[in-house]
Amino acid sequence: MSTTVPFALGTAFGSILHGLVDLPEEPGERPAIVLCHGFKGFMEWGFFPPLAELLAGRGFVVVRFNVAGTGMVPGEDIVSDPEAFKANTHGREMADLFAILEATGKSIAPGRVDRGRLGLLGHSRGGGNAILAAGREPWRGRVRALVTWSSVATFDRYSPEQKAAWRDAGGTGELPVVNARTGQKLALGVDLLNEIEAREDLDVLAAARNVRAPWLIVHGEDDESVSIADADRLSGAFRASPGSHELVRIPGANHTFGARHPFVGPTPHLIQAMNATQRWFRRHLAAG
């Protein structure tokens, strides 16, 4: 049985990152995998707890966390700080991820992590974050295995009409967002849009071309949120050595492989994604 331990980590923006570490039974330093949730996701959403338990059962230390811009606290499944949600940007999310990677095996799970064997897994927008980390220094040479689920190929997912309305927005610079799961009415701040349009270092496809870690891309063919075409674009961008890349297309699977929150059990599509994932990490991080 794995053990789950909470942690809190301060950031350069003055916020606190809340996370959980799932520790395997095996003692000593073990390979570690950092999980990245997507937009409107969080570390306790749906499939993340059973995925962490599965990977910990295979001998990995698993680190999952809420980016500060979720506006959520551990144990809750609604946004309690809508201002933090509105202030979130891709740059802030990347800073959060870099802080987590740097702390893993140090202040996070000290003495339990082999920092020479680090893996990343990201879902949806979190997949884009994982790709950016794996394709950029200093982590380009330090991430040893990468898995993305339903990943975006670009953060620029807004129409010209949406962008114009966002910038106008009656002077507020907000884009309204409704969380379909909770019904909460939230907003995105214009700093997010400014970053998308100005920062070249947030180009997911450019980062994908620089990834050198073995990379497994998993995507549902019936994904209603991120088209399977994004998986094809990411796969086409990857230029590392043959045999270090695989695209798993799951017929009939949607954006979350049939999983919902609260989690009621795995679907056949989710089982396929999880099995492919644990095999990939065991192969390339040499656990167990």
PDB file of C-alpha atoms in Angstrom:
ATOM      1  CA  MET A   1       0.000   0.000   0.000  1.00  0.00           C
ATOM      2  CA  SER A   2       1.235   3.479  -0.857  1.00  0.00           C
ATOM      3  CA  THR A   3       1.205   6.349   1.635  1.00  0.00           C
ATOM      4  CA  THR A   4      -0.132   9.811   0.759  1.00  0.00           C
ATOM      5  CA  VAL A   5       1.538  12.819   2.416  1.00  0.00           C
ATOM      6  CA  PRO A   6       0.509  16.488   1.982  1.00  0.00           C
ATOM      7  CA  PHE A   7       2.961  19.320   1.398  1.00  0.00           C
ATOM      8  CA  ALA A   8       2.950  23.093   0.926  1.00  0.00           C
ATOM      9  CA  LEU A   9       5.499  25.070  -1.070  1.00  0.00           C
ATOM     10  CA  GLY A  10       5.953  28.827  -1.315  1.00  0.00           C
ATOM     11  CA  THR A  11       6.310  30.464  -4.749  1.00  0.00           C
ATOM     12  CA  ALA A  12       8.061  33.505  -6.182  1.00  0.00           C
ATOM     13  CA  PHE A  13       4.640  35.187  -6.522  1.00  0.00           C
ATOM     14  CA  GLY A  14       3.974  34.915  -2.807  1.00  0.00           C
ATOM     15  CA  SER A  15       1.366  32.181  -3.150  1.00  0.00           C
ATOM     16  CA  ILE A  16       1.384  28.695  -1.663  1.00  0.00           C
ATOM     17  CA  LEU A  17       1.339  25.530  -3.750  1.00  0.00           C
ATOM     18  CA  HIS A  18      -0.554  22.717  -2.069  1.00  0.00           C
ATOM     19  CA  GLY A  19       0.264  19.165  -3.067  1.00  0.00           C
ATOM     20  CA  LEU A  20       0.260  15.483  -2.239  1.00  0.00           C
ATOM     21  CA  VAL A  21       3.044  12.916  -2.472  1.00  0.00           C
ATOM     22  CA  ASP A  22       2.153   9.254  -2.966  1.00  0.00           C
ATOM     23  CA  LEU A  23       5.036   7.183  -1.597  1.00  0.00           C
ATOM     24  CA  PRO A  24       5.621   3.556  -2.598  1.00  0.00           C
ATOM     25  CA  GLU A  25       6.255   0.767  -0.123  1.00  0.00           C
ATOM     26  CA  GLU A  26       9.801   0.286  -1.391  1.00  0.00           C
ATOM     27  CA  PRO A  27      12.296   2.117   0.825  1.00  0.00           C
ATOM     28  CA  GLY A  28      15.033   4.493  -0.243  1.00  0.00           C
ATOM     29  CA  GLU A  29      15.322   6.689  -3.288  1.00  0.00           C
ATOM     30  CA  ARG A  30      12.918   5.858  -6.107  1.00  0.00           C
ATOM     31  CA  PRO A  31      12.104   7.338  -9.522  1.00  0.00           C
ATOM     32  CA  ALA A  32       9.577  10.189  -9.297  1.00  0.00           C
ATOM     33  CA  ILE A  33       6.727  11.337 -11.517  1.00  0.00           C
ATOM     34  CA  VAL A  34       5.164  14.806 -11.325  1.00  0.00           C
ATOM     35  CA  LEU A  35       1.498  15.035 -12.404  1.00  0.00           C
ATOM     36  CA  CYS A  36       0.132  18.239 -13.987  1.00  0.00           C
ATOM     37  CA  HIS A  37      -3.617  18.889 -14.050  1.00  0.00           C
ATOM     38  CA  GLY A  38      -5.355  20.915 -16.741  1.00  0.00           C
ATOM     39  CA  PHE A  39      -7.613  23.966 -16.960  1.00  0.00           C
ATOM     40  CA  LYS A  40     -10.292  23.853 -14.245  1.00  0.00           C
ATOM     41  CA  GLY A  41      -8.676  20.648 -13.005  1.00  0.00           C
ATOM     42  CA  PHE A  42      -7.016  19.974  -9.653  1.00  0.00           C
ATOM     43  CA  MET A  43      -4.853  17.325  -8.032  1.00  0.00           C
ATOM     44  CA  GLU A  44      -7.794  15.482  -6.452  1.00  0.00           C
ATOM     45  CA  TRP A  45      -9.964  15.520  -9.573  1.00  0.00           C
ATOM     46  CA  GLY A  46     -11.380  12.255 -10.890  1.00  0.00           C
ATOM     47  CA  PHE A  47      -8.605  10.009 -12.171  1.00  0.00           C
ATOM     48  CA  PHE A  48      -5.625  11.671 -10.459  1.00  0.00           C
ATOM     49  CA  PRO A  49      -5.879   9.844  -7.097  1.00  0.00           C
ATOM     50  CA  PRO A  50      -6.239   6.351  -8.648  1.00  0.00           C
ATOM     51  CA  LEU A  51      -3.518   7.151 -11.197  1.00  0.00           C
ATOM     52  CA  ALA A  52      -1.155   8.240  -8.414  1.00  0.00           C
ATOM     53  CA  GLU A  53      -2.001   5.101  -6.434  1.00  0.00           C
ATOM     54  CA  LEU A  54      -1.325   2.904  -9.467  1.00  0.00           C
ATOM     55  CA  LEU A  55       2.047   4.502 -10.182  1.00  0.00           C
ATOM     56  CA  ALA A  56       3.082   4.417  -6.516  1.00  0.00           C
ATOM     57  CA  GLY A  57       2.158   0.739  -6.507  1.00  0.00           C
ATOM     58  CA  ARG A  58       4.615   0.286  -9.380  1.00  0.00           C
ATOM     59  CA  GLY A  59       7.430   1.762  -7.305  1.00  0.00           C
ATOM     60  CA  PHE A  60       7.323   5.459  -8.177  1.00  0.00           C
ATOM     61  CA  VAL A  61       7.170   8.497  -5.924  1.00  0.00           C
ATOM     62  CA  VAL A  62       4.236  10.486  -7.350  1.00  0.00           C
ATOM     63  CA  VAL A  63       3.940  14.237  -6.829  1.00  0.00           C
ATOM     64  CA  ARG A  64       0.677  16.021  -7.640  1.00  0.00           C
ATOM     65  CA  PHE A  65      -0.225  19.619  -6.871  1.00  0.00           C
ATOM     66  CA  ASN A  66      -2.685  22.427  -7.524  1.00  0.00           C
ATOM     67  CA  VAL A  67      -1.283  25.328  -9.523  1.00  0.00           C
ATOM     68  CA  ALA A  68      -1.847  28.478  -7.491  1.00  0.00           C
ATOM     69  CA  GLY A  69      -4.241  29.785 -10.138  1.00  0.00           C
ATOM     70  CA  THR A  70      -6.809  27.088  -9.454  1.00  0.00           C
ATOM     71  CA  GLY A  71      -8.018  29.238  -6.570  1.00  0.00           C
ATOM     72  CA  MET A  72      -8.714  25.999  -4.709  1.00  0.00           C
ATOM     73  CA  VAL A  73      -7.628  24.485  -1.407  1.00  0.00           C
ATOM     74  CA  PRO A  74      -7.035  20.784  -0.734  1.00  0.00           C
ATOM     75  CA  GLY A  75     -10.128  18.762   0.029  1.00  0.00           C
ATOM     76  CA  GLU A  76     -12.497  21.087  -1.835  1.00  0.00           C
ATOM     77  CA  ASP A  77     -13.741  20.754  -5.401  1.00  0.00           C
ATOM     78  CA  ILE A  78     -14.901  24.319  -6.064  1.00  0.00           C
ATOM     79  CA  VAL A  79     -12.963  27.549  -6.591  1.00  0.00           C
ATOM     80  CA  SER A  80     -12.845  29.418  -3.285  1.00  0.00           C
ATOM     81  CA  ASP A  81     -10.571  32.228  -4.544  1.00  0.00           C
ATOM     82  CA  PRO A  82     -11.929  33.521  -7.869  1.00  0.00           C
ATOM     83  CA  GLU A  83      -9.410  36.390  -7.879  1.00  0.00           C
ATOM     84  CA  ALA A  84      -6.520  33.896  -7.932  1.00  0.00           C
ATOM     85  CA  PHE A  85      -8.255  32.080 -10.792  1.00  0.00           C
ATOM     86  CA  LYS A  86      -8.601  35.357 -12.719  1.00  0.00           C
ATOM     87  CA  ALA A  87      -4.970  36.318 -12.110  1.00  0.00           C
ATOM     88  CA  ASN A  88      -3.633  32.999 -13.378  1.00  0.00           C
ATOM     89  CA  THR A  89      -1.438  32.901 -16.492  1.00  0.00           C
ATOM     90  CA  HIS A  90       0.531  30.261 -18.365  1.00  0.00           C
ATOM     91  CA  GLY A  91       3.740  31.879 -17.155  1.00  0.00           C
ATOM     92  CA  ARG A  92       2.624  31.519 -13.543  1.00  0.00           C
ATOM     93  CA  GLU A  93       1.713  27.875 -14.123  1.00  0.00           C
ATOM     94  CA  MET A  94       5.161  27.215 -15.583  1.00  0.00           C
ATOM     95  CA  ALA A  95       6.808  28.925 -12.617  1.00  0.00           C
ATOM     96  CA  ASP A  96       4.736  26.698 -10.318  1.00  0.00           C
ATOM     97  CA  LEU A  97       5.795  23.563 -12.199  1.00  0.00           C
ATOM     98  CA  PHE A  98       9.467  24.542 -12.190  1.00  0.00           C
ATOM     99  CA  ALA A  99       9.266  25.159  -8.431  1.00  0.00           C
ATOM    100  CA  ILE A 100       7.743  21.715  -7.890  1.00  0.00           C
ATOM    101  CA  LEU A 101      10.379  20.011 -10.047  1.00  0.00           C
ATOM    102  CA  GLU A 102      13.196  21.783  -8.225  1.00  0.00           C
ATOM    103  CA  ALA A 103      11.767  20.864  -4.803  1.00  0.00           C
ATOM    104  CA  THR A 104      11.039  17.210  -5.625  1.00  0.00           C
ATOM    105  CA  GLY A 105      13.481  15.102  -3.633  1.00  0.00           C
ATOM    106  CA  LYS A 106      14.553  18.124  -1.610  1.00  0.00           C
ATOM    107  CA  SER A 107      11.804  19.765   0.463  1.00  0.00           C
ATOM    108  CA  ILE A 108       9.259  17.450  -1.203  1.00  0.00           C
ATOM    109  CA  ALA A 109       9.840  13.791  -0.227  1.00  0.00           C
ATOM    110  CA  PRO A 110      13.447  14.264   0.963  1.00  0.00           C
ATOM    111  CA  GLY A 111      15.453  11.061   0.888  1.00  0.00           C
ATOM    112  CA  ARG A 112      12.848   9.244  -1.216  1.00  0.00           C
ATOM    113  CA  VAL A 113      13.558  10.527  -4.758  1.00  0.00           C
ATOM    114  CA  ASP A 114      16.223   9.565  -7.267  1.00  0.00           C
ATOM    115  CA  ARG A 115      16.545  12.974  -8.942  1.00  0.00           C
ATOM    116  CA  GLY A 116      18.308  11.362 -11.873  1.00  0.00           C
ATOM    117  CA  ARG A 117      15.065   9.581 -12.771  1.00  0.00           C
ATOM    118  CA  LEU A 118      12.309  12.183 -13.040  1.00  0.00           C
ATOM    119  CA  GLY A 119       9.183  11.793 -15.176  1.00  0.00           C
ATOM    120  CA  LEU A 120       6.353  14.151 -16.122  1.00  0.00           C
ATOM    121  CA  LEU A 121       2.699  13.484 -16.910  1.00  0.00           C
ATOM    122  CA  GLY A 122       0.262  16.214 -17.931  1.00  0.00           C
ATOM    123  CA  HIS A 123      -3.414  16.216 -18.875  1.00  0.00           C
ATOM    124  CA  SER A 124      -4.929  18.746 -21.297  1.00  0.00           C
ATOM    125  CA  ARG A 125      -3.433  22.187 -20.562  1.00  0.00           C
ATOM    126  CA  GLY A 126      -1.212  20.434 -18.035  1.00  0.00           C
ATOM    127  CA  GLY A 127       0.100  18.402 -20.954  1.00  0.00           C
ATOM    128  CA  GLY A 128       1.180  21.636 -22.614  1.00  0.00           C
ATOM    129  CA  ASN A 129       2.943  22.655 -19.404  1.00  0.00           C
ATOM    130  CA  ALA A 130       4.714  19.296 -19.199  1.00  0.00           C
ATOM    131  CA  ILE A 131       5.874  19.630 -22.824  1.00  0.00           C
ATOM    132  CA  LEU A 132       7.227  23.125 -22.174  1.00  0.00           C
ATOM    133  CA  ALA A 133       9.185  21.867 -19.170  1.00  0.00           C
ATOM    134  CA  ALA A 134      10.542  18.816 -21.008  1.00  0.00           C
ATOM    135  CA  GLY A 135      11.528  20.925 -24.020  1.00  0.00           C
ATOM    136  CA  ARG A 136      13.195  23.834 -22.216  1.00  0.00           C
ATOM    137  CA  GLU A 137      16.311  24.298 -20.121  1.00  0.00           C
ATOM    138  CA  PRO A 138      17.127  23.458 -17.434  1.00  0.00           C
ATOM    139  CA  TRP A 139      14.699  20.521 -17.422  1.00  0.00           C
ATOM    140  CA  ARG A 140      15.112  19.444 -21.038  1.00  0.00           C
ATOM    141  CA  GLY A 141      18.077  17.264 -20.070  1.00  0.00           C
ATOM    142  CA  ARG A 142      16.729  16.242 -16.670  1.00  0.00           C
ATOM    143  CA  VAL A 143      13.230  14.921 -17.466  1.00  0.00           C
ATOM    144  CA  ARG A 144      13.808  11.271 -18.330  1.00  0.00           C
ATOM    145  CA  ALA A 145      10.298  10.288 -19.472  1.00  0.00           C
ATOM    146  CA  LEU A 146       7.216  12.222 -20.604  1.00  0.00           C
ATOM    147  CA  VAL A 147       3.556  11.195 -20.909  1.00  0.00           C
ATOM    148  CA  THR A 148       0.761  13.483 -22.078  1.00  0.00           C
ATOM    149  CA  TRP A 149      -2.965  12.776 -21.954  1.00  0.00           C
ATOM    150  CA  SER A 150      -5.360  14.765 -24.185  1.00  0.00           C
ATOM    151  CA  SER A 151      -2.728  17.486 -24.473  1.00  0.00           C
ATOM    152  CA  VAL A 152      -3.159  20.810 -26.201  1.00  0.00           C
ATOM    153  CA  ALA A 153      -0.747  21.646 -29.033  1.00  0.00           C
ATOM    154  CA  THR A 154      -1.180  25.387 -28.444  1.00  0.00           C
ATOM    155  CA  PHE A 155      -2.390  27.671 -25.671  1.00  0.00           C
ATOM    156  CA  ASP A 156      -3.934  30.047 -28.202  1.00  0.00           C
ATOM    157  CA  ARG A 157      -7.398  28.493 -28.332  1.00  0.00           C
ATOM    158  CA  TYR A 158      -9.491  31.627 -28.656  1.00  0.00           C
ATOM    159  CA  SER A 159     -11.200  33.079 -31.735  1.00  0.00           C
ATOM    160  CA  PRO A 160     -10.551  36.664 -32.898  1.00  0.00           C
ATOM    161  CA  GLU A 161     -14.088  37.536 -31.755  1.00  0.00           C
ATOM    162  CA  GLN A 162     -13.428  36.141 -28.274  1.00  0.00           C
ATOM    163  CA  LYS A 163     -10.165  38.062 -28.023  1.00  0.00           C
ATOM    164  CA  ALA A 164     -11.814  41.327 -29.064  1.00  0.00           C
ATOM    165  CA  ALA A 165     -14.592  40.858 -26.521  1.00  0.00           C
ATOM    166  CA  TRP A 166     -12.023  39.899 -23.892  1.00  0.00           C
ATOM    167  CA  ARG A 167     -10.024  43.098 -24.383  1.00  0.00           C
ATOM    168  CA  ASP A 168     -13.145  45.260 -24.467  1.00  0.00           C
ATOM    169  CA  ALA A 169     -15.284  43.577 -21.806  1.00  0.00           C
ATOM    170  CA  GLY A 170     -16.660  46.915 -20.635  1.00  0.00           C
ATOM    171  CA  GLY A 171     -13.208  47.942 -19.459  1.00  0.00           C
ATOM    172  CA  THR A 172     -12.827  44.979 -17.114  1.00  0.00           C
ATOM    173  CA  GLY A 173     -10.492  42.929 -19.326  1.00  0.00           C
ATOM    174  CA  GLU A 174     -12.243  39.713 -18.331  1.00  0.00           C
ATOM    175  CA  LEU A 175     -13.439  36.693 -20.279  1.00  0.00           C
ATOM    176  CA  PRO A 176     -16.363  34.995 -18.502  1.00  0.00           C
ATOM    177  CA  VAL A 177     -15.946  31.265 -17.860  1.00  0.00           C
ATOM    178  CA  VAL A 178     -18.519  28.851 -16.474  1.00  0.00           C
ATOM    179  CA  ASN A 179     -17.378  25.644 -14.821  1.00  0.00           C
ATOM    180  CA  ALA A 180     -19.765  23.096 -16.332  1.00  0.00           C
ATOM    181  CA  ARG A 181     -19.186  20.674 -13.451  1.00  0.00           C
ATOM    182  CA  THR A 182     -19.977  23.086 -10.601  1.00  0.00           C
ATOM    183  CA  GLY A 183     -21.910  25.856 -12.346  1.00  0.00           C
ATOM    184  CA  GLN A 184     -19.537  28.468 -10.915  1.00  0.00           C
ATOM    185  CA  LYS A 185     -19.239  31.693 -12.888  1.00  0.00           C
ATOM    186  CA  LEU A 186     -15.582  32.668 -13.115  1.00  0.00           C
ATOM    187  CA  ALA A 187     -13.419  34.941 -15.265  1.00  0.00           C
ATOM    188  CA  LEU A 188     -10.048  34.921 -16.996  1.00  0.00           C
ATOM    189  CA  GLY A 189      -7.923  38.068 -16.712  1.00  0.00           C
ATOM    190  CA  VAL A 190      -6.476  39.803 -19.763  1.00  0.00           C
ATOM    191  CA  ASP A 191      -2.899  39.089 -18.619  1.00  0.00           C
ATOM    192  CA  LEU A 192      -3.458  35.518 -19.814  1.00  0.00           C
ATOM    193  CA  LEU A 193      -4.305  36.737 -23.315  1.00  0.00           C
ATOM    194  CA  ASN A 194      -1.383  39.170 -23.357  1.00  0.00           C
ATOM    195  CA  GLU A 195       1.008  36.323 -22.558  1.00  0.00           C
ATOM    196  CA  ILE A 196      -0.387  34.053 -25.254  1.00  0.00           C
ATOM    197  CA  GLU A 197       0.144  36.718 -27.883  1.00  0.00           C
ATOM    198  CA  ALA A 198       3.540  38.012 -26.730  1.00  0.00           C
ATOM    199  CA  ARG A 199       5.612  35.205 -25.217  1.00  0.00           C
ATOM    200  CA  GLU A 200       7.418  32.928 -27.675  1.00  0.00           C
ATOM    201  CA  ASP A 201       8.601  30.709 -24.821  1.00  0.00           C
ATOM    202  CA  LEU A 202       4.993  29.519 -24.389  1.00  0.00           C
ATOM    203  CA  ASP A 203       4.928  27.941 -27.876  1.00  0.00           C
ATOM    204  CA  VAL A 204       4.006  24.300 -27.160  1.00  0.00           C
ATOM    205  CA  LEU A 205       4.842  22.980 -30.637  1.00  0.00           C
ATOM    206  CA  ALA A 206       8.252  24.669 -30.574  1.00  0.00           C
ATOM    207  CA  ALA A 207       8.944  23.009 -27.223  1.00  0.00           C
ATOM    208  CA  ALA A 208       7.738  19.670 -28.615  1.00  0.00           C
ATOM    209  CA  ARG A 209      10.434  19.865 -31.295  1.00  0.00           C
ATOM    210  CA  ASN A 210      13.042  20.146 -28.525  1.00  0.00           C
ATOM    211  CA  VAL A 211      11.800  17.311 -26.293  1.00  0.00           C
ATOM    212  CA  ARG A 212      14.410  14.580 -25.959  1.00  0.00           C
ATOM    213  CA  ALA A 213      12.811  12.454 -23.258  1.00  0.00           C
ATOM    214  CA  PRO A 214      10.941   9.334 -24.413  1.00  0.00           C
ATOM    215  CA  TRP A 215       7.400  10.573 -24.974  1.00  0.00           C
ATOM    216  CA  LEU A 216       4.060   8.752 -24.879  1.00  0.00           C
ATOM    217  CA  ILE A 217       1.099  10.683 -26.308  1.00  0.00           C
ATOM    218  CA  VAL A 218      -2.344   9.355 -25.301  1.00  0.00           C
ATOM    219  CA  HIS A 219      -5.474  10.869 -26.831  1.00  0.00           C
ATOM    220  CA  GLY A 220      -9.122   9.907 -27.260  1.00  0.00           C
ATOM    221  CA  GLU A 221     -10.398   9.928 -30.817  1.00  0.00           C
ATOM    222  CA  ASP A 222     -13.718  11.416 -29.640  1.00  0.00           C
ATOM    223  CA  ASP A 223     -12.172  14.145 -27.465  1.00  0.00           C
ATOM    224  CA  GLU A 224     -14.749  16.926 -27.328  1.00  0.00           C
ATOM    225  CA  SER A 225     -12.416  19.520 -25.771  1.00  0.00           C
ATOM    226  CA  VAL A 226      -9.044  19.032 -27.473  1.00  0.00           C
ATOM    227  CA  SER A 227      -9.165  17.552 -30.963  1.00  0.00           C
ATOM    228  CA  ILE A 228      -7.224  14.412 -31.794  1.00  0.00           C
ATOM    229  CA  ALA A 229      -5.595  16.646 -34.422  1.00  0.00           C
ATOM    230  CA  ASP A 230      -3.576  18.219 -31.576  1.00  0.00           C
ATOM    231  CA  ALA A 231      -2.071  14.806 -30.812  1.00  0.00           C
ATOM    232  CA  ASP A 232      -1.135  14.379 -34.460  1.00  0.00           C
ATOM    233  CA  ARG A 233       0.523  17.813 -34.497  1.00  0.00           C
ATOM    234  CA  LEU A 234       2.513  17.043 -31.356  1.00  0.00           C
ATOM    235  CA  SER A 235       3.520  13.643 -32.669  1.00  0.00           C
ATOM    236  CA  GLY A 236       4.658  15.196 -35.944  1.00  0.00           C
ATOM    237  CA  ALA A 237       6.755  17.783 -34.117  1.00  0.00           C
ATOM    238  CA  PHE A 238       8.697  15.254 -32.049  1.00  0.00           C
ATOM    239  CA  ARG A 239      12.164  14.708 -33.532  1.00  0.00           C
ATOM    240  CA  ALA A 240      14.002  12.541 -31.035  1.00  0.00           C
ATOM    241  CA  SER A 241      15.406   9.095 -31.752  1.00  0.00           C
ATOM    242  CA  PRO A 242      13.202   6.312 -33.187  1.00  0.00           C
ATOM    243  CA  GLY A 243      11.664   4.060 -30.546  1.00  0.00           C
ATOM    244  CA  SER A 244      11.418   6.832 -27.981  1.00  0.00           C
ATOM    245  CA  HIS A 245       7.963   7.990 -29.031  1.00  0.00           C
ATOM    246  CA  GLU A 246       4.494   6.474 -29.257  1.00  0.00           C
ATOM    247  CA  LEU A 247       1.053   7.869 -30.066  1.00  0.00           C
ATOM    248  CA  VAL A 248      -1.819   5.902 -28.553  1.00  0.00           C
ATOM    249  CA  ARG A 249      -5.153   6.826 -30.139  1.00  0.00           C
ATOM    250  CA  ILE A 250      -8.079   5.434 -28.131  1.00  0.00           C
ATOM    251  CA  PRO A 251     -11.206   4.932 -30.297  1.00  0.00           C
ATOM    252  CA  GLY A 252     -14.384   6.259 -28.673  1.00  0.00           C
ATOM    253  CA  ALA A 253     -12.569   7.926 -25.772  1.00  0.00           C
ATOM    254  CA  ASN A 254     -13.422  11.482 -24.733  1.00  0.00           C
ATOM    255  CA  HIS A 255     -11.285  14.172 -23.089  1.00  0.00           C
ATOM    256  CA  THR A 256     -11.149  12.425 -19.705  1.00  0.00           C
ATOM    257  CA  PHE A 257     -11.324   8.826 -20.992  1.00  0.00           C
ATOM    258  CA  GLY A 258     -14.787   8.509 -19.484  1.00  0.00           C
ATOM    259  CA  ALA A 259     -13.735   9.539 -15.971  1.00  0.00           C
ATOM    260  CA  ARG A 260     -15.770  12.043 -13.982  1.00  0.00           C
ATOM    261  CA  HIS A 261     -15.601  13.791 -10.643  1.00  0.00           C
ATOM    262  CA  PRO A 262     -16.341  12.476  -8.125  1.00  0.00           C
ATOM    263  CA  PHE A 263     -14.638   9.326  -9.353  1.00  0.00           C
ATOM    264  CA  VAL A 264     -16.879   6.262  -9.519  1.00  0.00           C
ATOM    265  CA  GLY A 265     -14.417   3.793 -11.003  1.00  0.00           C
ATOM    266  CA  PRO A 266     -12.305   3.278 -14.117  1.00  0.00           C
ATOM    267  CA  THR A 267     -13.735   2.924 -17.602  1.00  0.00           C
ATOM    268  CA  PRO A 268     -12.189   0.643 -20.255  1.00  0.00           C
ATOM    269  CA  HIS A 269     -10.766   3.752 -21.950  1.00  0.00           C
ATOM    270  CA  LEU A 270      -9.175   4.979 -18.724  1.00  0.00           C
ATOM    271  CA  ILE A 271      -7.755   1.531 -17.994  1.00  0.00           C
ATOM    272  CA  GLN A 272      -6.137   1.539 -21.434  1.00  0.00           C
ATOM    273  CA  ALA A 273      -4.591   4.965 -20.798  1.00  0.00           C
ATOM    274  CA  MET A 274      -3.367   4.024 -17.327  1.00  0.00           C
ATOM    275  CA  ASN A 275      -1.881   0.704 -18.423  1.00  0.00           C
ATOM    276  CA  ALA A 276      -0.008   2.297 -21.327  1.00  0.00           C
ATOM    277  CA  THR A 277       1.263   4.981 -18.952  1.00  0.00           C
ATOM    278  CA  GLN A 278       2.597   2.710 -16.241  1.00  0.00           C
ATOM    279  CA  ARG A 279       4.302   0.509 -18.842  1.00  0.00           C
ATOM    280  CA  TRP A 280       5.966   3.574 -20.386  1.00  0.00           C
ATOM    281  CA  PHE A 281       7.308   4.855 -17.093  1.00  0.00           C
ATOM    282  CA  ARG A 282       8.502   1.412 -16.013  1.00  0.00           C
ATOM    283  CA  ARG A 283      10.312   1.025 -19.323  1.00  0.00           C
ATOM    284  CA  HIS A 284      12.001   4.411 -19.345  1.00  0.00           C
ATOM    285  CA  LEU A 285      12.487   5.173 -15.661  1.00  0.00           C
ATOM    286  CA  ALA A 286      13.461   1.569 -14.809  1.00  0.00           C
ATOM    287  CA  ALA A 287      11.273   1.226 -11.733  1.00  0.00           C
ATOM    288  CA  GLY A 288      10.682  -2.062 -10.034  1.00  0.00           C
TER     289      GLY A 288
END
